[in-house]
Coordinates of C-alpha atoms and ligand atoms in Angstrom, one line a residue:
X279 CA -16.6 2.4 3.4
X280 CA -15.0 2.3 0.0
X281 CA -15.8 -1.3 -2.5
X282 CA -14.5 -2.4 -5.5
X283 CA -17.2 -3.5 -7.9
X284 CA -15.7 -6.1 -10.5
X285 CA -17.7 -8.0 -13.0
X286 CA -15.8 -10.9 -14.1
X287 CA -15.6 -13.1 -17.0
X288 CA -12.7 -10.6 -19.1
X289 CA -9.6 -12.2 -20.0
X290 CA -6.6 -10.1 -18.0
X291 CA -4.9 -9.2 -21.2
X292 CA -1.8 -6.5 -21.7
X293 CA 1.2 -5.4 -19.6
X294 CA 2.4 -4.2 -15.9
X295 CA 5.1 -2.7 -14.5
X296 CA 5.9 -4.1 -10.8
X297 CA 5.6 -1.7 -8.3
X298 CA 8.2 -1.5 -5.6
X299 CA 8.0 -4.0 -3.0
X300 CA 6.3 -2.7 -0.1
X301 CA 8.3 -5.3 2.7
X302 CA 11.1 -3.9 1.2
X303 CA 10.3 -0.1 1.8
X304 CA 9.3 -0.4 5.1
X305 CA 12.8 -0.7 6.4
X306 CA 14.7 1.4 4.1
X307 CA 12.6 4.0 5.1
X308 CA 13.3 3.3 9.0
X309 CA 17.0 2.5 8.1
X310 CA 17.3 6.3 6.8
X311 CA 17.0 7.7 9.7
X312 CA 20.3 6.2 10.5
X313 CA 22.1 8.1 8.4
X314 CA 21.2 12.0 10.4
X315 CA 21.9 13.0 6.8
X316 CA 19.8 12.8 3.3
X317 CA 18.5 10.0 1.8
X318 CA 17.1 9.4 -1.8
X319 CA 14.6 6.7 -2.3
X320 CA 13.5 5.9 -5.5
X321 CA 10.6 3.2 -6.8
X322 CA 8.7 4.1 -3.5
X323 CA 5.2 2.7 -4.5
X324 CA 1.9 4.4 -3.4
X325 CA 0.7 2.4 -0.8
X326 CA -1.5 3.4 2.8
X327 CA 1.6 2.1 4.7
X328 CA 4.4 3.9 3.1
X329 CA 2.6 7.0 3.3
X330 CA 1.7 5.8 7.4
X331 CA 5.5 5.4 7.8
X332 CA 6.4 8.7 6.1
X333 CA 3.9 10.1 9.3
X334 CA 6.6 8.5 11.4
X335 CA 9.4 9.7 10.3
X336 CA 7.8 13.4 10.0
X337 CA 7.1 12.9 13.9
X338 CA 10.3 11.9 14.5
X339 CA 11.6 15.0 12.8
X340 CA 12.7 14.2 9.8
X341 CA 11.6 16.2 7.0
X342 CA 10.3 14.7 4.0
X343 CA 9.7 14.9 0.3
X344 CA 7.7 13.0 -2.2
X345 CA 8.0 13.4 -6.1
X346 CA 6.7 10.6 -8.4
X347 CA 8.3 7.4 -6.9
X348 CA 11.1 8.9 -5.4
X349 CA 11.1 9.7 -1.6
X350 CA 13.5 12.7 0.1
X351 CA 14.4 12.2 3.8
X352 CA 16.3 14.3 5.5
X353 CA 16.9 12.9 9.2
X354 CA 19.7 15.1 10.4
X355 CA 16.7 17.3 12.8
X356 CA 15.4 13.6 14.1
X357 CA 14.7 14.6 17.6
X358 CA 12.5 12.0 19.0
X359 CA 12.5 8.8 20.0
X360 CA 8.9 7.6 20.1
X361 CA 6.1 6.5 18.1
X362 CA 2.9 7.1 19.8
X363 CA 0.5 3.5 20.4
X364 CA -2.1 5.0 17.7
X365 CA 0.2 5.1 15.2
X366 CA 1.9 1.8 15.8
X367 CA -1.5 0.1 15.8
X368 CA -2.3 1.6 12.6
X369 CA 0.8 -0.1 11.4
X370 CA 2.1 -3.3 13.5
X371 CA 5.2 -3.2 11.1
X372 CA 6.6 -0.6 12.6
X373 CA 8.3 -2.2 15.1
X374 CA 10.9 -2.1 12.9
X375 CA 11.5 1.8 13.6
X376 CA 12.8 0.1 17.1
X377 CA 16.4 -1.1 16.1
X378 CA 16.9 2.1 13.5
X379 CA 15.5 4.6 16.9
X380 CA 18.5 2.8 19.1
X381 CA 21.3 3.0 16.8
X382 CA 20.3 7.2 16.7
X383 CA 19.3 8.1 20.2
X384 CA 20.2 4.6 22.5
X385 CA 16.8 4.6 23.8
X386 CA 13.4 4.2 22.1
X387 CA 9.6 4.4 23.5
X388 CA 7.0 2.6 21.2
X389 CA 3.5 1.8 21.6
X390 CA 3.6 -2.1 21.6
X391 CA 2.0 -2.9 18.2
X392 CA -0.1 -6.1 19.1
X393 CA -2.0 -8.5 16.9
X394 CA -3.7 -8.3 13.7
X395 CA -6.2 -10.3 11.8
X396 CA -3.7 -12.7 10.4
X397 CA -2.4 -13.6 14.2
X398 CA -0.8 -12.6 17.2
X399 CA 2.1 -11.5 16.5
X400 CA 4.8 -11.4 19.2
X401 CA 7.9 -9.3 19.3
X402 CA 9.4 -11.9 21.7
X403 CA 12.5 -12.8 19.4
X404 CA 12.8 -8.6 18.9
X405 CA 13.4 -8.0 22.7
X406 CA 15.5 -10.9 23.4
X407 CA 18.1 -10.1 20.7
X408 CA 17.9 -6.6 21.6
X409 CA 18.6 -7.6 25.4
X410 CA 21.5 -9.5 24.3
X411 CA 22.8 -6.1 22.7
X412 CA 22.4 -4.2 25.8
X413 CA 19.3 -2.7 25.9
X414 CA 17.1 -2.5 28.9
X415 CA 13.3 -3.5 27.7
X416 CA 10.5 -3.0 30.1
X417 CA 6.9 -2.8 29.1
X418 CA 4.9 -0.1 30.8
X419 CA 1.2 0.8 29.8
X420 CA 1.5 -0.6 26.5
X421 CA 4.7 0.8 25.9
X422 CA 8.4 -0.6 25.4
X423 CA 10.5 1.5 27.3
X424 CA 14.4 0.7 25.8
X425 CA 17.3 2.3 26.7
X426 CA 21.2 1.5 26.5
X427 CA 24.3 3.1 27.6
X428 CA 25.5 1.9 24.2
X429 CA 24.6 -1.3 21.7
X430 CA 26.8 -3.7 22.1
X431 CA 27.6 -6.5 19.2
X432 CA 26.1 -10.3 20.1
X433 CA 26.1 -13.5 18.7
X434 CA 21.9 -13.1 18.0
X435 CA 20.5 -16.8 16.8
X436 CA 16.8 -16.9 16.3
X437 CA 14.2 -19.7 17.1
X438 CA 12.7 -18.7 14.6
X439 CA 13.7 -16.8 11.2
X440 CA 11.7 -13.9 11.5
X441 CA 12.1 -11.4 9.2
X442 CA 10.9 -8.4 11.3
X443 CA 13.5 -9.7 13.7
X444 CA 16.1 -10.0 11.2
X445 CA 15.9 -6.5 10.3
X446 CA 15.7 -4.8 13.7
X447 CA 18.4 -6.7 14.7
X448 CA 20.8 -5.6 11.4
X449 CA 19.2 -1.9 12.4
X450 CA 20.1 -1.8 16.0
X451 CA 23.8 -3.9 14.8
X452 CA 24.9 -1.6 12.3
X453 CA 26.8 1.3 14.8
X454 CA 26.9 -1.1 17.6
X455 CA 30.5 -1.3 19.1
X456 CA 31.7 -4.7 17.7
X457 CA 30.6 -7.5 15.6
X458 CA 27.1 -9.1 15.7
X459 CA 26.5 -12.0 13.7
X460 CA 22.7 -13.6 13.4
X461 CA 22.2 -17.4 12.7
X462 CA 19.4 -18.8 11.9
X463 CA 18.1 -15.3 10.0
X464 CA 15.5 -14.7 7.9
X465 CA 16.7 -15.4 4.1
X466 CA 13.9 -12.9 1.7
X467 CA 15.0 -10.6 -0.7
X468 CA 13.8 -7.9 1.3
X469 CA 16.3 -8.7 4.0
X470 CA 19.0 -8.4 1.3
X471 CA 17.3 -4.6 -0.4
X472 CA 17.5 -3.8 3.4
X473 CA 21.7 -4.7 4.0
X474 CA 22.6 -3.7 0.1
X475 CA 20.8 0.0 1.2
X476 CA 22.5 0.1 4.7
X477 CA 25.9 -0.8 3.1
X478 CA 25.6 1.8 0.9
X479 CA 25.0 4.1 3.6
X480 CA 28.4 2.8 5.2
X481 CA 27.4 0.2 7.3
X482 CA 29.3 -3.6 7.0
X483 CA 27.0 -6.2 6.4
X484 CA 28.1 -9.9 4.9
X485 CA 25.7 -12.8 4.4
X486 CA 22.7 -11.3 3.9
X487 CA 20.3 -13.8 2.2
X488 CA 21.8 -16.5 3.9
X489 CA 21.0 -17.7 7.2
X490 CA 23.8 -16.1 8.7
X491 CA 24.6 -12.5 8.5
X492 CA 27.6 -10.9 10.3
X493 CA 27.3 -7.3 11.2
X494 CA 30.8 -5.1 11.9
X495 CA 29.3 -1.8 14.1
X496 CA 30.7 1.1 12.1
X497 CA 31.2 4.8 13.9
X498 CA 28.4 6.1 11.6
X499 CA 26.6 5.8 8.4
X500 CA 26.6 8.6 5.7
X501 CA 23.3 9.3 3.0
X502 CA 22.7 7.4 0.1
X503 CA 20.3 7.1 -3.1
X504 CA 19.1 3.7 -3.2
X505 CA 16.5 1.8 -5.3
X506 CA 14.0 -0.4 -3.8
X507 CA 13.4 -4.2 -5.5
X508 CA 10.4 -5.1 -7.1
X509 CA 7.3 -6.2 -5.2
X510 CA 7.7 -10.5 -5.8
X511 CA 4.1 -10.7 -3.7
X512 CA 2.0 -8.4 -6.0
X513 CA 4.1 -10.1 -8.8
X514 CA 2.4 -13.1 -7.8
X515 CA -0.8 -11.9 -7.8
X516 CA -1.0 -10.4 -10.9
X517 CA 0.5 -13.9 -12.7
X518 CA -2.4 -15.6 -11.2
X519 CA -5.1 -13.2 -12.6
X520 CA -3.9 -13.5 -16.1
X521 CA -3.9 -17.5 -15.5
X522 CA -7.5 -17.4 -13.7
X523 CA -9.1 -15.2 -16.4
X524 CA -7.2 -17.1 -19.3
X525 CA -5.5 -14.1 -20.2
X526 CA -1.9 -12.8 -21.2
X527 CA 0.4 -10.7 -19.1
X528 CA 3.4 -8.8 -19.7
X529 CA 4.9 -8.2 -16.0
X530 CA 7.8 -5.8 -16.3
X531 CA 10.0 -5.5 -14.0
X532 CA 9.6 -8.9 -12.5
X533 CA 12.6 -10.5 -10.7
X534 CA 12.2 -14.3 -11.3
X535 CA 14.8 -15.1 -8.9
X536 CA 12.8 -13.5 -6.4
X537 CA 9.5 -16.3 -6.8
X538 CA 11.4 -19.4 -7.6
X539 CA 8.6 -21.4 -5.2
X540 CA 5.6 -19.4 -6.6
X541 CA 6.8 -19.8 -10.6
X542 CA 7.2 -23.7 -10.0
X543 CA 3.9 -24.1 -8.7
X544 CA 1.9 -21.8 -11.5
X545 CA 4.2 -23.9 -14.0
X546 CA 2.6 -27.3 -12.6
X547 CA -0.9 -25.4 -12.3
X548 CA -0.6 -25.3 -16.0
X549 CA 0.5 -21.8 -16.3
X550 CA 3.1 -21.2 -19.6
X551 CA 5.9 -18.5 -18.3
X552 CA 9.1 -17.3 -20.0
X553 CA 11.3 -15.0 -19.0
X554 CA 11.7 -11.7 -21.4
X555 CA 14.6 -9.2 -21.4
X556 CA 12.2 -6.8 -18.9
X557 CA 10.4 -9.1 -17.0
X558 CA 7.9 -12.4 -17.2
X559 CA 5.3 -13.2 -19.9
X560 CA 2.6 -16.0 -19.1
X561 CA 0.0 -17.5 -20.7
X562 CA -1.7 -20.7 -19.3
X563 CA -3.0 -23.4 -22.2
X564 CA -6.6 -23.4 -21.6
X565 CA -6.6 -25.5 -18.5
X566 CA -5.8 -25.0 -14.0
X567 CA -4.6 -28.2 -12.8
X568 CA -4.9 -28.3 -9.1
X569 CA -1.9 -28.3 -7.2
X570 CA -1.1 -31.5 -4.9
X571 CA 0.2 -29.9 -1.7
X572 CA 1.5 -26.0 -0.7
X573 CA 3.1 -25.8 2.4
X574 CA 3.8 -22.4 3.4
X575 CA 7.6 -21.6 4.9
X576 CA 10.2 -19.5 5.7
X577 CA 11.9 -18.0 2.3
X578 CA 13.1 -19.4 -0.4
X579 CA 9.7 -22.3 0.6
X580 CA 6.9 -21.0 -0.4
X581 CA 5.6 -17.4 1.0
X582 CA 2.7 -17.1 2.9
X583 CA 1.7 -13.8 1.5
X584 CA 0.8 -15.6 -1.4
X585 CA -1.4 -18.0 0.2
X586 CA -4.4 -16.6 -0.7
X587 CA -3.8 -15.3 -4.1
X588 CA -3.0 -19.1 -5.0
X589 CA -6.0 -20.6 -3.8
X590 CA -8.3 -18.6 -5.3
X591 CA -6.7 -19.7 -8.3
X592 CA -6.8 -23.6 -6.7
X593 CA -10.4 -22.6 -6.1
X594 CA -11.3 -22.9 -10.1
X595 CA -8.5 -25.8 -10.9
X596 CA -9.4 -29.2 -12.0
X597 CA -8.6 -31.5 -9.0
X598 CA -7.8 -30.5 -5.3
X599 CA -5.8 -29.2 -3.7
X600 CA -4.3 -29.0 -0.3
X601 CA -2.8 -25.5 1.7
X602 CA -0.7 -25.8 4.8
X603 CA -0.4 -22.4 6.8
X604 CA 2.8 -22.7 8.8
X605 CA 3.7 -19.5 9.2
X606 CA 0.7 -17.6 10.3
X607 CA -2.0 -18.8 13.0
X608 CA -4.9 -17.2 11.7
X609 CA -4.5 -16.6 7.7
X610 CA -7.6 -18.4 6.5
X611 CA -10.2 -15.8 6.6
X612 CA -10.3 -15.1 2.9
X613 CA -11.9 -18.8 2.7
X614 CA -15.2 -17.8 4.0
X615 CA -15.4 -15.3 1.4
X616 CA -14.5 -17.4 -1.6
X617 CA -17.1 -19.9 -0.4
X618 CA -19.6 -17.4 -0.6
X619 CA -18.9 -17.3 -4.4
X620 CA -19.1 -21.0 -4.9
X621 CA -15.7 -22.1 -3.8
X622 CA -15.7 -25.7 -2.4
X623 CA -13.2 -25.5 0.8
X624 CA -12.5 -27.0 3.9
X625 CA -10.8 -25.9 6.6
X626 CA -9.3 -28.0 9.8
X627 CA -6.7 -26.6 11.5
X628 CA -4.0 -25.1 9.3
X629 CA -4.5 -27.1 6.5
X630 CA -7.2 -26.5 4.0
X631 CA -8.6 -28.7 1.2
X632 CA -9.8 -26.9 -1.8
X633 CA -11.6 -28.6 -4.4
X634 CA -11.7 -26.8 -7.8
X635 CA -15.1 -25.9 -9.0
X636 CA -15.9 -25.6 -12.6
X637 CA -17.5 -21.5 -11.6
X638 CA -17.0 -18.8 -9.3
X639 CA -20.1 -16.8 -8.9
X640 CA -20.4 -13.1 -8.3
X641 CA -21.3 -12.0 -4.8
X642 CA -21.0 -9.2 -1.7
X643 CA -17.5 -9.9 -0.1
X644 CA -15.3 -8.5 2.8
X645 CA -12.0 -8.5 3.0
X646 CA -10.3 -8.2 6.8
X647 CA -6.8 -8.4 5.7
X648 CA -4.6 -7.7 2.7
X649 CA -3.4 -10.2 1.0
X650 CA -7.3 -12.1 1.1
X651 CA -8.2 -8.8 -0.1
X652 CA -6.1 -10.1 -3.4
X653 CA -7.5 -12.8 -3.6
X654 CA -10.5 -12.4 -3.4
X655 CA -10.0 -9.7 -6.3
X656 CA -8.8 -12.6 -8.0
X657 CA -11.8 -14.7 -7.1
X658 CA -14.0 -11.9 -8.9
X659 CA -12.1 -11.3 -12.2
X660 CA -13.3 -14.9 -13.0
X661 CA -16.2 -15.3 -11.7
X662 CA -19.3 -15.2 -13.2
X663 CA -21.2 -12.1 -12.4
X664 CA -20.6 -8.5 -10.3
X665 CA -18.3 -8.9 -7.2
X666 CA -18.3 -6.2 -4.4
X667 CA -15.6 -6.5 -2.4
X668 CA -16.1 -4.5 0.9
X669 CA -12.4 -3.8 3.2
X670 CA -10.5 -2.4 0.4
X671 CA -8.5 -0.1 2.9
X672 CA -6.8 -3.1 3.6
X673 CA -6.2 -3.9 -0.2
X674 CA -4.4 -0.3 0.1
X675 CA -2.0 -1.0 2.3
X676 CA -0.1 -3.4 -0.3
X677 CA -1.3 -3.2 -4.5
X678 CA -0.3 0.3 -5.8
X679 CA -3.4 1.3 -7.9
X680 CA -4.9 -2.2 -8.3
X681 CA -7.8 -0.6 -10.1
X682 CA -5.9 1.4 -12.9
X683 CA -3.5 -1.9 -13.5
X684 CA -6.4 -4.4 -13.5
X685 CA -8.3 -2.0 -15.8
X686 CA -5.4 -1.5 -18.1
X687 CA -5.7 -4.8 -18.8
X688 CA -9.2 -5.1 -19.5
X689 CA -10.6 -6.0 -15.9
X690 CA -14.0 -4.5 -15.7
X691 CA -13.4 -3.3 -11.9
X692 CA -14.0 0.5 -10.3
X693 CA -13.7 1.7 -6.9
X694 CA -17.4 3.2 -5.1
X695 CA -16.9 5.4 -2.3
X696 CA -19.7 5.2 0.1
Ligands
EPZ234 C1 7.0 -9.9 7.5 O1 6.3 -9.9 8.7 C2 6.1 -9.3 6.4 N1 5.8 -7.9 6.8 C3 4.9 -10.2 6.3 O2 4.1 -9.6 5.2 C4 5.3 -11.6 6.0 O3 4.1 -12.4 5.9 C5 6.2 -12.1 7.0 O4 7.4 -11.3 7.2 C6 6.7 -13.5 6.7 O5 7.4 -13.5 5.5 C7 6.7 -7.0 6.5 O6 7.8 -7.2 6.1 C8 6.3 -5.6 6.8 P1 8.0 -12.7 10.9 P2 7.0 -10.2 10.1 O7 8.6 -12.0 12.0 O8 8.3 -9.6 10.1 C9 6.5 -15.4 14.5 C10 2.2 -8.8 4.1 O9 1.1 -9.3 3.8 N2 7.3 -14.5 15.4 O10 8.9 -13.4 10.0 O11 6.0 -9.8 11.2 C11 5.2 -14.8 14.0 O12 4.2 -15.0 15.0 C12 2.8 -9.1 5.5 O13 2.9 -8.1 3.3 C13 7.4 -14.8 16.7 O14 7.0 -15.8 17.2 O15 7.0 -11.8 10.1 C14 5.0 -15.6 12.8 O16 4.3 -16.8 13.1 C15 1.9 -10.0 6.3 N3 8.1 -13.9 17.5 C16 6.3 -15.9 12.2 O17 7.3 -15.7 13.3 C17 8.7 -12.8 17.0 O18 9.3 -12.0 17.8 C18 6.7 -15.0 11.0 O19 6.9 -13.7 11.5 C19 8.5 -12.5 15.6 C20 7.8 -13.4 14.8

């Protein structure tokens, strides 16, 4: 079991260059495979689940390459149409290799990917709209057994805007014979990296970032060399430990546009951000004002992936604050944690009241999912005291080098390998 030992107290002071965002990655990387030609990848960050979905796409048999931040894939040899259950519940997310497996082969078998700490998480709206495009789903021994003569175009609206859904419908929609169009889609940024790549590959996507997004099925999609957008999540994060640790932060390669909902709130939190030529700069003026409410929503509200990095930040504010989880049942497990180091907060339901303390204390934490992992990170860089923060394989899955960044910037924080 790997830690990070941290001992707070350092003001985060200097600069950071985004990495690229993993939710965007994910399904480029699947989307590739469309192509049964060679794709170039570049601003590929360093993550435990890129390099689990580049095992994928070797099974499949693609072959791939990796040189700095730039991935090679070369799908034309992809010659099977499964992932094994092993791999999928090493990474849930690769449900999205679903739509990208039909529009090669027509038929897919995947290990069904169940739950994780955060919640359930169904695939019901991914086998519906799949259904509707002609493709027989049954579920055998934890499988999905899918197979269609051919995929058919569908007019696809979602009960919920799911991005994961969003995607594997655009996936499966792109060589399908006719139009599909998708109301009610998701709306992120990483739904628009995903139709800006696949249009470059030759595919006919309109709308996408808007709640509609039409899809004309093309006869097939060609190579391309694409660049992945910046990670908006660990942008988040990293604003937030300059505030908590009354620092300065450079953040390079930030796209504002991409955080409207997190910038607003760190601007009422008392955070001081500008915009530079390359990026964002903050400094906050001394003081955290709580914030009143943060209701977690679908995109452009405000994201639940950076729930947890803002209340550890609420945790040391002056006032309370209140969280609303909408999106996720089960997303509150980093409050334990942060209680454990003097945090004051309540949880009923999925709300939670946080009432800032004037100190964090240093203590032995676990993390059981990523983005509490962050904040609890957070939760240590101003604390009083050493942290150890046990779970960090989860950490791994999402912040590129967290250690070399944080101690760039004067964070006293290094990584014990037990
Ligand atoms: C993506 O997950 C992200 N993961 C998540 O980031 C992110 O939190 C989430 O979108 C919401 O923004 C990746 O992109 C790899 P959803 P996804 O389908 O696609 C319900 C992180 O920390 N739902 O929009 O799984 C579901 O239960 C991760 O980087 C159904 O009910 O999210 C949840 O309540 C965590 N049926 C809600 O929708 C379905 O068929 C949002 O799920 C699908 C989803």
């Amino acid at each position: 079991m790997n830690k990070l030992v941290i001992d707070g107290g350092m003001p985060m002071r200097g600069e950071i260059t985004v990495q690229g965002a993993k939710n965007a990655v994910l399904p480029i990387l699947a989307a590739a495979i469309i192509s049964r030609g060679e794709c170039v990848i570049h601003n590929c960050p360093r993550l435990r689940d890129v390099e689990k979905t580049s095992i994928v796409l070797t099974r499949l048999g693609c072959k791939l390459n990796r040189s700095e931040g730039t991935i090679y894939i070369d799908s034309t040899d992809i010659n099977d149409c499964r992932i094994d259950e092993k791999l999928m519940r090493e990474m849930r997310s690769s449900i999205i290799f679903l739509g990208a497996i039909l529009s090669v082969f027509g038929k897919a078998e995947v290990g069904l990917p169940g739950g994780c700490p955060i919640g359930l998480r169904p695939i019901d709206l991914h086998i519906k709209a799949l259904r509707q495009m002609g493709v027989r789903i049954s579920e055998e021994h934890g499988y999905l057994n899918c197979e269609c003569s051919h995929l058919v175009g569908a007019d696809i609206h979602l009960d919920f805007p799911s991005v994961g859904a969003t995607e594997n419908i655009m996936l499966a929609a792109v060589k399908a014979d006719g139009e599909t169009v998708i109301t009610n889609a998701a709306r992120e940024p990483e739904i628009i990296d995903l139709a800006n790549f696949l249009n470059k590959m030759g595919a006919q996507i309109r709308g996408a970032g808007s709640s509609i997004i039409s899809i004309k099925g093309t006869e097939r999609l060609h190579g391309a060399e694409y660049t992945v957008m910046p990670d908006r999540i660990v942008a988040q994060t990293y604003l937030i430990g300059a505030m908590m640790t009354d620092g300065e932060l450079l953040l390079k390669g930030a796209e504002p546009s991409h955080m409207q909902a997190g910038l607003s709130v760190l601007t009422e939190m008392g955070g001081r951000i500008r915009r530079t030529q390359d990026g964002l700069h903050i400094k906050n003026n001394g003081k955290i004002r709580s914030i009143n409410i943060i209701k977690t929503m679908p995109y452009p509200g405000f994201p639940t992936d950076a729930q947890s990095p803002f209340m550890a930040l609420a945790a040391i504010a002056g006032g309370t604050s209140v969280f609303v989880e909408n999106i996720f049942e089960n997303r509150y497990r980093h409050v334990d944690e942060l209680v454990r180091m003097g945090a004051d907060i309540k949880v009923e339901g999925r709300s939670a009241v946080v009432r800032g303390v004037k100190k964090l204390y240093g203590a032995n934490v676990e993390t059981y999912e990523l983005r509490g992992g962050a904040a609890l990170i957070l939760a240590a860089m101003a604390a009083e005291g050493r942290t150890q923060i046990a779970g960090i394989e989860f950490i791994d899955r999402g912040y590129e080098d967290i250690e070399g960044n944080l101690s760039r910037c004067g964070i006293k924080i290094h990584r014990v390998r037990f």
